[in-house]
XYZ file of N, CA and C in Angstrom:
264
model
N 83.093 176.920 3.357
C 82.635 177.459 2.075
C 83.197 176.523 1.032
N 82.524 176.030 -0.295
C 83.472 175.572 -1.402
C 83.469 176.159 -2.104
N 84.748 175.903 -2.921
C 84.924 176.858 -4.351
C 85.090 175.609 -5.361
N 84.254 175.838 -6.485
C 84.392 175.110 -7.793
C 85.548 175.784 -8.710
N 86.206 174.832 -9.380
C 87.375 175.571 -10.294
C 87.176 174.733 -11.643
N 87.397 175.708 -12.551
C 87.709 174.848 -13.768
C 89.260 175.130 -14.330
N 89.901 174.228 -14.558
C 91.196 174.349 -14.912
C 91.605 173.617 -16.230
N 92.439 173.968 -17.105
C 92.672 173.313 -18.500
C 94.113 172.826 -18.496
N 93.896 171.552 -18.755
C 95.183 170.688 -19.129
C 95.268 170.228 -20.164
N 96.296 170.327 -20.938
C 96.887 169.408 -22.109
C 97.166 167.905 -21.993
N 96.310 167.253 -21.902
C 97.064 165.787 -21.779
C 96.494 164.483 -22.412
N 97.007 163.568 -22.602
C 97.097 162.292 -23.469
C 95.740 161.784 -23.346
N 95.268 161.770 -21.956
C 93.891 161.093 -21.701
C 93.357 161.639 -20.691
N 92.020 161.692 -20.453
C 91.020 161.732 -19.539
C 91.784 161.510 -18.089
N 92.430 160.504 -18.059
C 92.771 159.987 -17.009
C 93.909 161.083 -16.513
N 95.055 161.220 -17.365
C 95.875 161.785 -17.200
C 95.686 163.485 -16.626
N 94.606 163.942 -17.039
C 94.098 165.343 -17.196
C 93.728 165.224 -15.751
N 92.953 164.155 -15.187
C 92.523 164.176 -14.085
C 93.566 164.152 -12.697
N 94.573 163.298 -13.114
C 95.863 163.164 -12.298
C 96.057 164.597 -11.974
N 96.314 164.935 -13.061
C 97.243 166.412 -12.877
C 96.244 167.343 -12.211
N 95.183 167.491 -12.591
C 94.226 168.264 -11.884
C 94.236 168.345 -10.381
N 94.072 166.714 -9.909
C 94.184 166.395 -8.796
C 95.242 166.829 -7.583
N 96.732 166.814 -8.476
C 97.876 167.306 -7.864
C 97.934 168.637 -7.788
N 97.016 169.420 -8.858
C 97.454 170.902 -8.433
C 96.001 171.050 -7.521
N 95.028 170.710 -7.386
C 94.231 170.975 -6.476
C 94.609 170.509 -5.186
N 95.321 169.670 -4.647
C 95.679 169.660 -3.507
C 96.977 170.684 -3.241
N 97.318 171.002 -4.110
C 98.527 172.017 -3.725
C 98.005 173.206 -3.648
N 96.743 173.789 -4.349
C 96.138 174.774 -4.111
C 95.213 175.064 -3.086
N 94.720 173.473 -2.538
C 93.985 173.716 -1.094
C 94.818 174.217 -0.064
N 95.863 173.591 -0.009
C 97.085 174.018 0.538
C 97.375 175.059 1.149
N 97.302 176.479 0.078
C 97.491 177.591 -0.037
C 96.195 178.503 0.234
N 95.306 177.732 0.357
C 94.022 178.953 0.643
C 94.196 178.938 2.500
N 94.067 179.998 2.818
C 94.268 180.313 4.540
C 93.100 179.822 5.099
N 91.989 180.040 4.624
C 90.744 179.676 5.434
C 90.607 178.155 6.069
N 90.833 177.494 4.816
C 90.780 176.276 5.143
C 92.086 175.015 4.324
N 93.047 175.159 4.785
C 94.253 174.484 3.931
C 94.134 173.136 3.834
N 94.532 172.310 2.937
C 94.520 170.818 2.830
C 92.993 170.449 2.959
N 91.979 171.116 2.196
C 90.678 170.598 2.306
C 90.043 169.931 1.001
N 91.052 169.873 0.096
C 90.578 169.319 -1.008
C 89.585 167.998 -1.265
N 88.360 168.078 -1.544
C 87.124 167.307 -1.436
C 87.345 165.844 -2.459
N 88.255 165.518 -3.152
C 88.816 164.611 -3.889
C 87.772 164.601 -5.074
N 87.172 165.334 -5.275
C 86.276 165.137 -6.804
C 86.928 165.832 -7.897
N 87.270 165.406 -8.960
C 87.717 165.802 -10.371
C 86.888 165.371 -11.320
N 86.500 166.253 -12.336
C 86.096 165.704 -13.369
C 86.774 166.239 -14.731
N 86.303 165.640 -15.724
C 87.168 165.689 -16.986
C 86.254 166.026 -18.248
N 86.473 166.990 -18.757
C 85.891 167.482 -20.259
C 86.742 167.570 -21.283
N 86.458 166.850 -22.275
C 87.547 167.087 -23.654
C 86.781 168.347 -24.379
N 87.969 169.200 -24.474
C 87.559 170.275 -25.678
C 87.517 169.619 -26.977
N 86.471 170.146 -27.781
C 86.411 169.975 -29.128
C 86.770 171.158 -30.016
N 86.830 172.116 -29.663
C 87.533 173.381 -30.317
C 88.860 173.992 -29.236
N 89.764 174.626 -29.822
C 90.565 175.079 -29.175
C 90.382 176.300 -28.112
N 90.742 176.347 -27.187
C 90.047 177.534 -26.206
C 90.468 178.975 -26.891
N 89.032 179.633 -26.779
C 89.197 180.898 -27.518
C 87.794 181.314 -27.445
N 87.658 182.478 -27.988
C 86.246 183.538 -27.964
C 84.966 182.708 -27.939
N 84.115 182.301 -27.005
C 83.377 181.560 -27.063
C 83.555 179.769 -26.984
N 84.309 179.517 -27.110
C 84.594 177.881 -26.690
C 84.195 177.622 -25.494
N 83.310 175.982 -25.597
C 82.604 175.468 -24.780
C 84.028 174.811 -23.605
N 84.131 175.225 -22.665
C 85.136 174.707 -21.568
C 84.664 173.771 -20.603
N 83.182 173.730 -20.552
C 82.711 172.888 -19.387
C 81.289 172.718 -19.837
N 80.810 171.313 -19.316
C 79.094 170.920 -19.582
C 78.946 170.056 -18.516
N 77.819 170.417 -17.873
C 77.307 169.510 -16.766
C 75.781 169.376 -16.879
N 75.296 168.166 -17.350
C 73.718 168.008 -17.550
C 73.324 167.401 -16.190
N 72.358 167.844 -15.510
C 71.750 167.199 -14.425
C 70.252 167.234 -14.496
N 69.388 166.058 -14.681
C 68.096 165.715 -14.361
C 67.500 166.181 -13.053
N 66.632 167.104 -13.467
C 65.852 167.633 -11.730
C 64.428 167.767 -12.030
N 63.882 167.790 -11.341
C 62.289 168.023 -11.480
C 61.790 169.604 -10.900
N 62.821 170.131 -10.185
C 62.844 171.502 -9.931
C 62.523 172.439 -10.973
N 61.614 173.445 -10.794
C 61.343 174.448 -11.693
C 62.727 175.464 -11.810
N 62.769 175.919 -12.784
C 63.687 176.848 -13.452
C 64.416 177.661 -12.092
N 63.768 178.334 -11.736
C 63.970 179.418 -10.657
C 64.173 178.608 -9.258
N 63.663 177.704 -9.135
C 64.213 176.732 -7.792
C 65.425 176.047 -8.015
N 65.748 175.522 -9.133
C 66.734 174.772 -9.497
C 67.927 175.780 -9.562
N 67.853 176.820 -9.663
C 69.179 177.857 -9.638
C 69.394 178.251 -8.707
N 68.173 178.708 -7.467
C 68.168 178.844 -6.268
C 68.944 177.791 -5.165
N 68.770 176.705 -5.395
C 69.041 175.359 -4.825
C 70.889 175.021 -5.270
N 71.040 175.165 -6.590
C 72.434 174.806 -6.925
C 73.450 176.057 -7.354
N 72.820 177.272 -7.534
C 73.886 178.388 -8.170
C 73.512 179.515 -7.334
N 72.273 179.915 -7.285
C 71.962 180.973 -6.228
C 71.809 181.111 -5.265
N 72.245 180.218 -4.216
C 71.652 180.130 -2.738
C 72.045 181.633 -1.788
N 72.744 182.589 -2.276
C 73.047 183.264 -1.641
C 74.120 183.789 -0.906
N 74.699 182.649 -0.908
C 75.985 182.404 0.096
C 77.150 181.950 -0.981
N 76.952 182.703 -2.247
C 78.438 182.631 -3.168
C 79.151 183.881 -3.046
N 80.312 183.639 -2.991
C 81.338 184.947 -3.081
C 81.897 185.259 -4.544
N 81.338 186.180 -5.258
C 82.209 185.955 -6.790
C 82.587 187.420 -7.216
N 83.674 187.503 -8.026
C 84.419 188.445 -8.145
C 83.230 189.459 -8.959
N 83.211 190.741 -8.836
C 82.242 191.857 -9.455
C 82.666 191.780 -11.004
N 81.632 191.803 -11.634
C 81.879 192.098 -13.248
C 82.586 193.498 -13.418
N 83.504 193.718 -14.011
C 83.994 194.917 -14.266
C 83.776 195.599 -15.716
């Protein structure tokens, strides 16, 4: 199982944010009982343009794909193998 996480860092640069995120990811991966020490080594940075708050954009990923919308969602996001917390 793979987990994608979004973490927020106050950093002077994207490089600093990634360095800190990678250190935290290694620590986090080590705490996961099912697969300790399995951080895959990929971190991305996104600069917030607004303060974190109601409706603030905290992540954006654009991907070019020839897939139709439903097929795109099924391929990348709704595979049926996800584990998500239920909406309360």
